[in-house]
Short mmCIF file of C-alpha atoms in Angstrom, two decimals:
data_model
loop_
_atom_site.label_atom_id
_atom_site.label_comp_id
_atom_site.label_asym_id
_atom_site.label_seq_id
_atom_site.Cartn_x
_atom_site.Cartn_y
_atom_site.Cartn_z
CA MET A 23 -13.25 5.97 -9.21
CA SER A 24 -9.85 4.80 -7.98
CA GLY A 25 -9.68 2.46 -5.01
CA ASN A 26 -11.94 -0.33 -3.83
CA LEU A 27 -15.15 0.32 -1.96
CA LEU A 28 -14.45 0.82 1.75
CA LEU A 29 -17.70 2.18 3.20
CA SER A 30 -21.25 2.11 1.86
CA ALA A 31 -24.17 3.93 3.49
CA GLN A 32 -27.61 2.94 2.22
CA HIS A 33 -30.94 4.70 2.90
CA LEU A 34 -29.88 6.10 6.28
CA SER A 35 -32.59 7.81 8.31
CA VAL A 36 -32.48 8.99 11.92
CA ARG A 37 -35.47 10.26 13.86
CA PHE A 38 -35.26 11.94 17.27
CA GLY A 39 -38.85 11.99 18.47
CA GLY A 40 -40.70 14.11 15.92
CA LEU A 41 -37.49 15.42 14.29
CA LEU A 42 -36.20 13.68 11.17
CA ALA A 43 -32.49 14.56 11.41
CA VAL A 44 -31.34 12.39 8.48
CA ASN A 45 -33.64 11.31 5.68
CA ASP A 46 -32.73 8.54 3.22
CA VAL A 47 -29.04 9.44 2.90
CA GLY A 48 -26.73 7.20 0.91
CA PHE A 49 -23.13 7.44 -0.33
CA GLU A 50 -20.00 5.37 -0.92
CA VAL A 51 -16.42 6.02 0.15
CA HIS A 52 -13.54 4.39 -1.73
CA GLU A 53 -10.10 3.50 -0.46
CA GLY A 54 -7.54 6.28 -0.71
CA GLU A 55 -9.92 9.18 -1.27
CA VAL A 56 -10.77 12.24 0.78
CA PHE A 57 -14.57 12.39 0.96
CA THR A 58 -16.15 15.46 2.56
CA LEU A 59 -19.61 16.19 3.93
CA ILE A 60 -20.66 19.85 3.75
CA GLY A 61 -23.82 21.75 4.51
CA PRO A 62 -25.24 24.48 6.73
CA ASN A 63 -25.64 24.00 10.47
CA GLY A 64 -28.29 21.40 11.22
CA ALA A 65 -27.89 19.66 7.86
CA GLY A 66 -27.27 16.27 9.51
CA LYS A 67 -23.54 15.93 8.83
CA THR A 68 -22.44 15.18 12.38
CA THR A 69 -25.39 12.82 12.81
CA VAL A 70 -24.04 10.78 9.88
CA PHE A 71 -20.61 10.77 11.57
CA ASN A 72 -22.22 9.55 14.78
CA LEU A 73 -23.86 6.72 12.85
CA ILE A 74 -20.51 5.59 11.44
CA SER A 75 -18.76 5.77 14.82
CA ARG A 76 -21.76 3.95 16.35
CA ILE A 77 -22.77 6.70 18.78
CA TYR A 78 -26.22 6.65 17.14
CA GLN A 79 -28.26 3.78 15.77
CA PRO A 80 -30.12 4.50 12.50
CA THR A 81 -33.90 4.46 12.54
CA SER A 82 -33.68 2.80 9.13
CA GLY A 83 -30.98 1.94 6.60
CA HIS A 84 -27.53 0.49 7.19
CA ILE A 85 -23.79 1.00 6.71
CA ASP A 86 -21.45 -1.66 5.30
CA TYR A 87 -17.71 -1.52 5.91
CA VAL A 88 -14.90 -3.56 4.42
CA GLY A 89 -12.99 -4.47 7.58
CA PRO A 90 -9.89 -6.63 8.12
CA GLY A 91 -11.96 -9.80 7.83
CA GLY A 92 -14.10 -8.72 4.88
CA THR A 93 -17.35 -6.81 4.46
CA LEU A 94 -19.49 -6.48 7.57
CA ARG A 95 -22.60 -4.60 8.66
CA LEU A 96 -21.10 -1.70 10.60
CA THR A 97 -24.45 -0.67 12.03
CA GLY A 98 -24.57 -4.06 13.74
CA GLN A 99 -21.26 -3.57 15.58
CA ALA A 100 -20.81 -2.45 19.17
CA PRO A 101 -19.41 1.09 19.62
CA HIS A 102 -16.27 -0.17 21.37
CA ALA A 103 -15.43 -2.39 18.37
CA VAL A 104 -15.20 0.45 15.84
CA ALA A 105 -11.59 1.48 16.53
CA GLU A 106 -10.38 -2.11 16.36
CA LEU A 107 -12.00 -2.40 12.93
CA GLY A 108 -9.73 0.39 11.69
CA ILE A 109 -11.98 3.45 12.08
CA ALA A 110 -10.67 6.43 14.07
CA ARG A 111 -12.26 9.80 14.75
CA THR A 112 -11.45 13.32 15.87
CA PHE A 113 -14.05 15.67 17.31
CA GLN A 114 -15.02 19.27 16.66
CA ASN A 115 -14.63 19.94 20.37
CA ILE A 116 -11.22 18.53 21.26
CA GLU A 117 -11.42 15.42 23.46
CA LEU A 118 -7.96 15.03 25.03
CA PHE A 119 -6.63 14.35 28.55
CA GLU A 120 -5.50 17.87 29.45
CA HIS A 121 -3.48 16.86 32.53
CA ALA A 122 -1.45 14.29 30.61
CA SER A 123 1.47 14.91 28.26
CA VAL A 124 1.30 14.76 24.48
CA LEU A 125 3.22 11.48 24.60
CA SER A 126 0.77 9.95 27.08
CA ASN A 127 -2.24 11.03 25.01
CA LEU A 128 -0.77 9.41 21.93
CA LEU A 129 0.06 6.22 23.83
CA ILE A 130 -3.59 6.05 24.93
CA GLY A 131 -4.58 6.08 21.26
CA ARG A 132 -2.11 3.26 20.63
CA HIS A 133 -3.62 1.09 23.38
CA ILE A 134 -6.26 -0.38 21.03
CA ARG A 135 -3.49 -2.25 19.16
CA ARG A 136 -1.92 -3.75 22.30
CA ARG A 137 -2.24 -7.53 22.54
CA THR A 138 -0.86 -8.22 26.03
CA GLY A 139 -3.08 -9.21 28.96
CA LEU A 140 -3.62 -7.54 32.31
CA LEU A 141 -1.40 -9.96 34.24
CA SER A 142 1.43 -9.63 31.73
CA ASP A 143 1.24 -5.84 31.93
CA MET A 144 1.16 -5.85 35.74
CA LEU A 145 4.24 -8.08 35.94
CA PHE A 146 5.83 -6.25 33.01
CA THR A 147 6.93 -9.50 31.40
CA GLY A 148 9.18 -9.74 28.37
CA ARG A 149 6.12 -9.75 26.13
CA ALA A 150 4.78 -6.62 27.84
CA ARG A 151 8.15 -4.86 27.47
CA ALA A 152 8.27 -5.74 23.77
CA ALA A 153 4.72 -4.41 23.32
CA GLU A 154 5.66 -1.19 25.12
CA VAL A 155 8.67 -0.67 22.88
CA GLN A 156 6.57 -1.31 19.78
CA ALA A 157 3.89 1.15 20.98
CA ARG A 158 6.47 3.85 21.66
CA GLU A 159 8.11 3.34 18.28
CA LYS A 160 4.75 3.84 16.55
CA VAL A 161 3.97 6.91 18.64
CA GLU A 162 7.36 8.43 17.85
CA GLU A 163 6.66 7.90 14.14
CA VAL A 164 3.45 9.90 14.51
CA ILE A 165 5.23 12.61 16.52
CA ASP A 166 7.81 12.96 13.75
CA PHE A 167 5.14 12.89 11.03
CA LEU A 168 3.18 15.75 12.64
CA ASP A 169 6.25 17.73 13.81
CA LEU A 170 5.25 17.42 17.48
CA GLN A 171 8.77 16.76 18.81
CA HIS A 172 8.90 20.10 20.64
CA TYR A 173 5.69 19.28 22.56
CA ARG A 174 6.34 15.59 23.37
CA ASP A 175 6.53 16.02 27.17
CA THR A 176 4.26 19.08 27.49
CA LEU A 177 0.91 18.80 29.27
CA VAL A 178 -1.90 19.15 26.76
CA GLY A 179 -3.70 21.74 28.91
CA GLY A 180 -0.83 24.18 28.40
CA LEU A 181 -0.75 23.94 24.61
CA PRO A 182 -2.19 26.42 22.10
CA TYR A 183 -5.53 25.37 20.61
CA GLY A 184 -4.07 24.74 17.16
CA VAL A 185 -1.42 22.39 18.54
CA ARG A 186 -4.06 20.48 20.51
CA LYS A 187 -5.95 19.95 17.26
CA VAL A 188 -2.85 18.31 15.80
CA VAL A 189 -2.36 16.20 18.93
CA GLU A 190 -5.91 14.86 18.63
CA LEU A 191 -5.20 14.07 14.99
CA GLY A 192 -2.04 12.27 16.11
CA ARG A 193 -3.90 10.20 18.68
CA ALA A 194 -6.27 9.01 15.95
CA LEU A 195 -3.33 8.10 13.71
CA CYS A 196 -1.78 6.03 16.52
CA THR A 197 -4.67 3.56 16.19
CA GLU A 198 -3.45 2.79 12.64
CA PRO A 199 -6.82 3.49 11.01
CA ARG A 200 -7.91 2.50 7.52
CA LEU A 201 -10.68 5.13 7.69
CA LEU A 202 -10.13 8.45 9.47
CA LEU A 203 -13.17 10.55 10.43
CA LEU A 204 -12.34 14.24 10.82
CA ASP A 205 -15.10 16.34 12.40
CA GLU A 206 -14.52 20.03 11.56
CA PRO A 207 -10.68 19.81 11.52
CA SER A 208 -10.30 23.55 10.83
CA SER A 209 -12.77 24.68 13.50
CA GLY A 210 -11.17 27.34 15.71
CA LEU A 211 -7.98 27.54 13.63
CA ASN A 212 -6.51 30.66 12.05
CA VAL A 213 -5.57 30.88 8.37
CA GLU A 214 -2.01 29.62 8.87
CA GLU A 215 -3.12 26.73 11.09
CA THR A 216 -5.83 25.77 8.58
CA ASP A 217 -3.20 25.70 5.85
CA ASP A 218 -1.10 23.38 8.02
CA MET A 219 -4.13 21.15 8.60
CA ALA A 220 -4.67 20.89 4.85
CA PHE A 221 -1.02 19.84 4.52
CA TRP A 222 -1.49 17.09 7.13
CA ILE A 223 -4.67 15.80 5.50
CA GLU A 224 -2.99 15.62 2.10
CA ASP A 225 -0.03 13.71 3.56
CA ILE A 226 -2.28 11.36 5.54
CA SER A 227 -4.08 10.46 2.34
CA LYS A 228 -1.15 10.32 -0.08
CA ASP A 229 1.78 9.23 2.09
CA LEU A 230 0.04 7.04 4.67
CA GLY A 231 -2.66 5.74 2.33
CA ILE A 232 -5.43 6.38 4.86
CA THR A 233 -8.94 7.07 3.58
CA VAL A 234 -10.38 10.29 5.00
CA LEU A 235 -14.05 11.10 5.61
CA MET A 236 -14.43 14.69 6.74
CA VAL A 237 -17.09 17.15 7.88
CA GLU A 238 -15.98 20.70 7.14
CA HIS A 239 -17.32 24.25 6.68
CA ASP A 240 -14.19 25.93 5.29
CA MET A 241 -14.70 25.65 1.55
CA SER A 242 -11.12 26.63 0.74
CA LEU A 243 -9.93 23.61 2.74
CA VAL A 244 -12.62 21.41 1.18
CA SER A 245 -11.62 22.44 -2.34
CA ARG A 246 -7.93 21.89 -1.67
CA VAL A 247 -7.99 18.39 -0.18
CA SER A 248 -11.25 16.69 -1.25
CA ASP A 249 -11.66 14.22 -4.09
CA ARG A 250 -15.44 14.18 -3.76
CA VAL A 251 -17.96 16.20 -1.78
CA LEU A 252 -21.45 15.37 -0.55
CA ALA A 253 -23.62 18.42 0.20
CA MET A 254 -26.47 17.98 2.66
CA ASN A 255 -29.35 20.20 3.70
CA GLN A 256 -32.11 19.54 6.22
CA GLY A 257 -31.00 15.93 6.58
CA GLU A 258 -31.08 15.08 2.87
CA VAL A 259 -28.55 14.71 0.06
CA LEU A 260 -28.38 17.86 -2.00
CA ALA A 261 -25.46 17.24 -4.38
CA LEU A 262 -22.57 14.83 -4.89
CA GLY A 263 -19.48 15.29 -7.05
CA THR A 264 -16.12 17.02 -7.22
CA PRO A 265 -15.67 20.18 -5.11
CA ALA A 266 -16.14 22.36 -8.20
CA GLU A 267 -19.27 20.51 -9.30
CA VAL A 268 -20.88 20.73 -5.88
CA GLN A 269 -20.05 24.42 -5.38
CA ALA A 270 -21.56 25.18 -8.79
CA HIS A 271 -24.80 23.41 -7.88
CA PRO A 272 -27.54 26.07 -7.49
CA GLY A 273 -29.12 24.22 -4.58
CA VAL A 274 -25.89 24.40 -2.58
CA ALA A 275 -25.63 28.18 -2.88
CA GLU A 276 -29.30 28.47 -1.91
CA ALA A 277 -28.81 26.26 1.15
CA TYR A 278 -25.97 28.44 2.40
CA LEU A 279 -27.17 31.89 1.30
CA GLY A 280 -30.89 31.56 0.62
CA THR A 281 -32.65 32.35 -2.66
CA ILE A 282 -31.84 35.36 -4.82
CA ASP A 283 -34.97 37.05 -3.42
CA ASP A 284 -33.75 36.39 0.14
CA VAL A 285 -30.40 38.01 -0.62
CA SER A 286 -32.07 40.93 -2.42
CA ASN A 287 -34.24 41.64 0.63
CA LEU A 288 -31.09 42.15 2.69
CA ARG A 289 -29.92 45.03 0.49
CA ARG A 290 -30.69 48.60 1.58
CA PRO A 291 -32.37 50.85 -0.94
CA ALA A 292 -29.97 53.19 -2.73
CA GLY A 293 -29.10 56.20 -0.61
CA GLN A 294 -30.46 54.68 2.64
CA GLN A 295 -28.06 54.57 5.55
CA VAL A 296 -28.02 52.32 8.56
CA GLY A 297 -30.88 53.26 10.88
CA GLY A 298 -33.18 54.14 7.97
CA ARG A 299 -32.02 57.77 7.51
CA ALA A 300 -31.25 58.90 3.97
#
């Protein structure tokens, strides 16, 4: 495995009342790789994401993360500290400020890296001006990287859904993450837009050197961009390996499609038409 260990999840379990949403899940993510979680709806994928981004607290188990100052227990960090540690996230349901421009949304993402104080910003001192210039330079780099120049001053609420997906990706990149969490990046996109998203993910990994941890249903996208895949079902680890290895795993096909008997029961007898009339 190329790259040093960046994230390690050990024996993660999450219980919501009587529901065991995640049961003894463990995996490792290495620097520079694209690591993808797959599984049917309700498998526990987004719950794992919410553990990493500190929205949920595990019932048992822990997550270690190699941050700027060395290895730390991520599950012991406050939610507001996650972005500053170098972890950024996008959401399946886009979370942008619709009445603000693309530029303003990206600048909001950049705010986590600002080091000026409130008084300095209010008086717009020389230090504040320098910080503003630096923030805008970084945002313009992201705009150029994602080909968003045409939409820079457009209100997000007036943009096509596919473009908004890219804007949310751009806002995450403006935080300068070491680990980028992508929650269903192809959700709601057409074939052409999904192909563009695959292009961005590949460039983010290879050109920017950012490690990507992704939840995704589109197996063509998963196969194209992923180095390793973790398949989950009913809150448990089902298979781990390359995309080809995981797709060939019999348990994965069963989790998505059911058993051979289940599929056979869906077939109509020969000569029978819809409605039961021969």
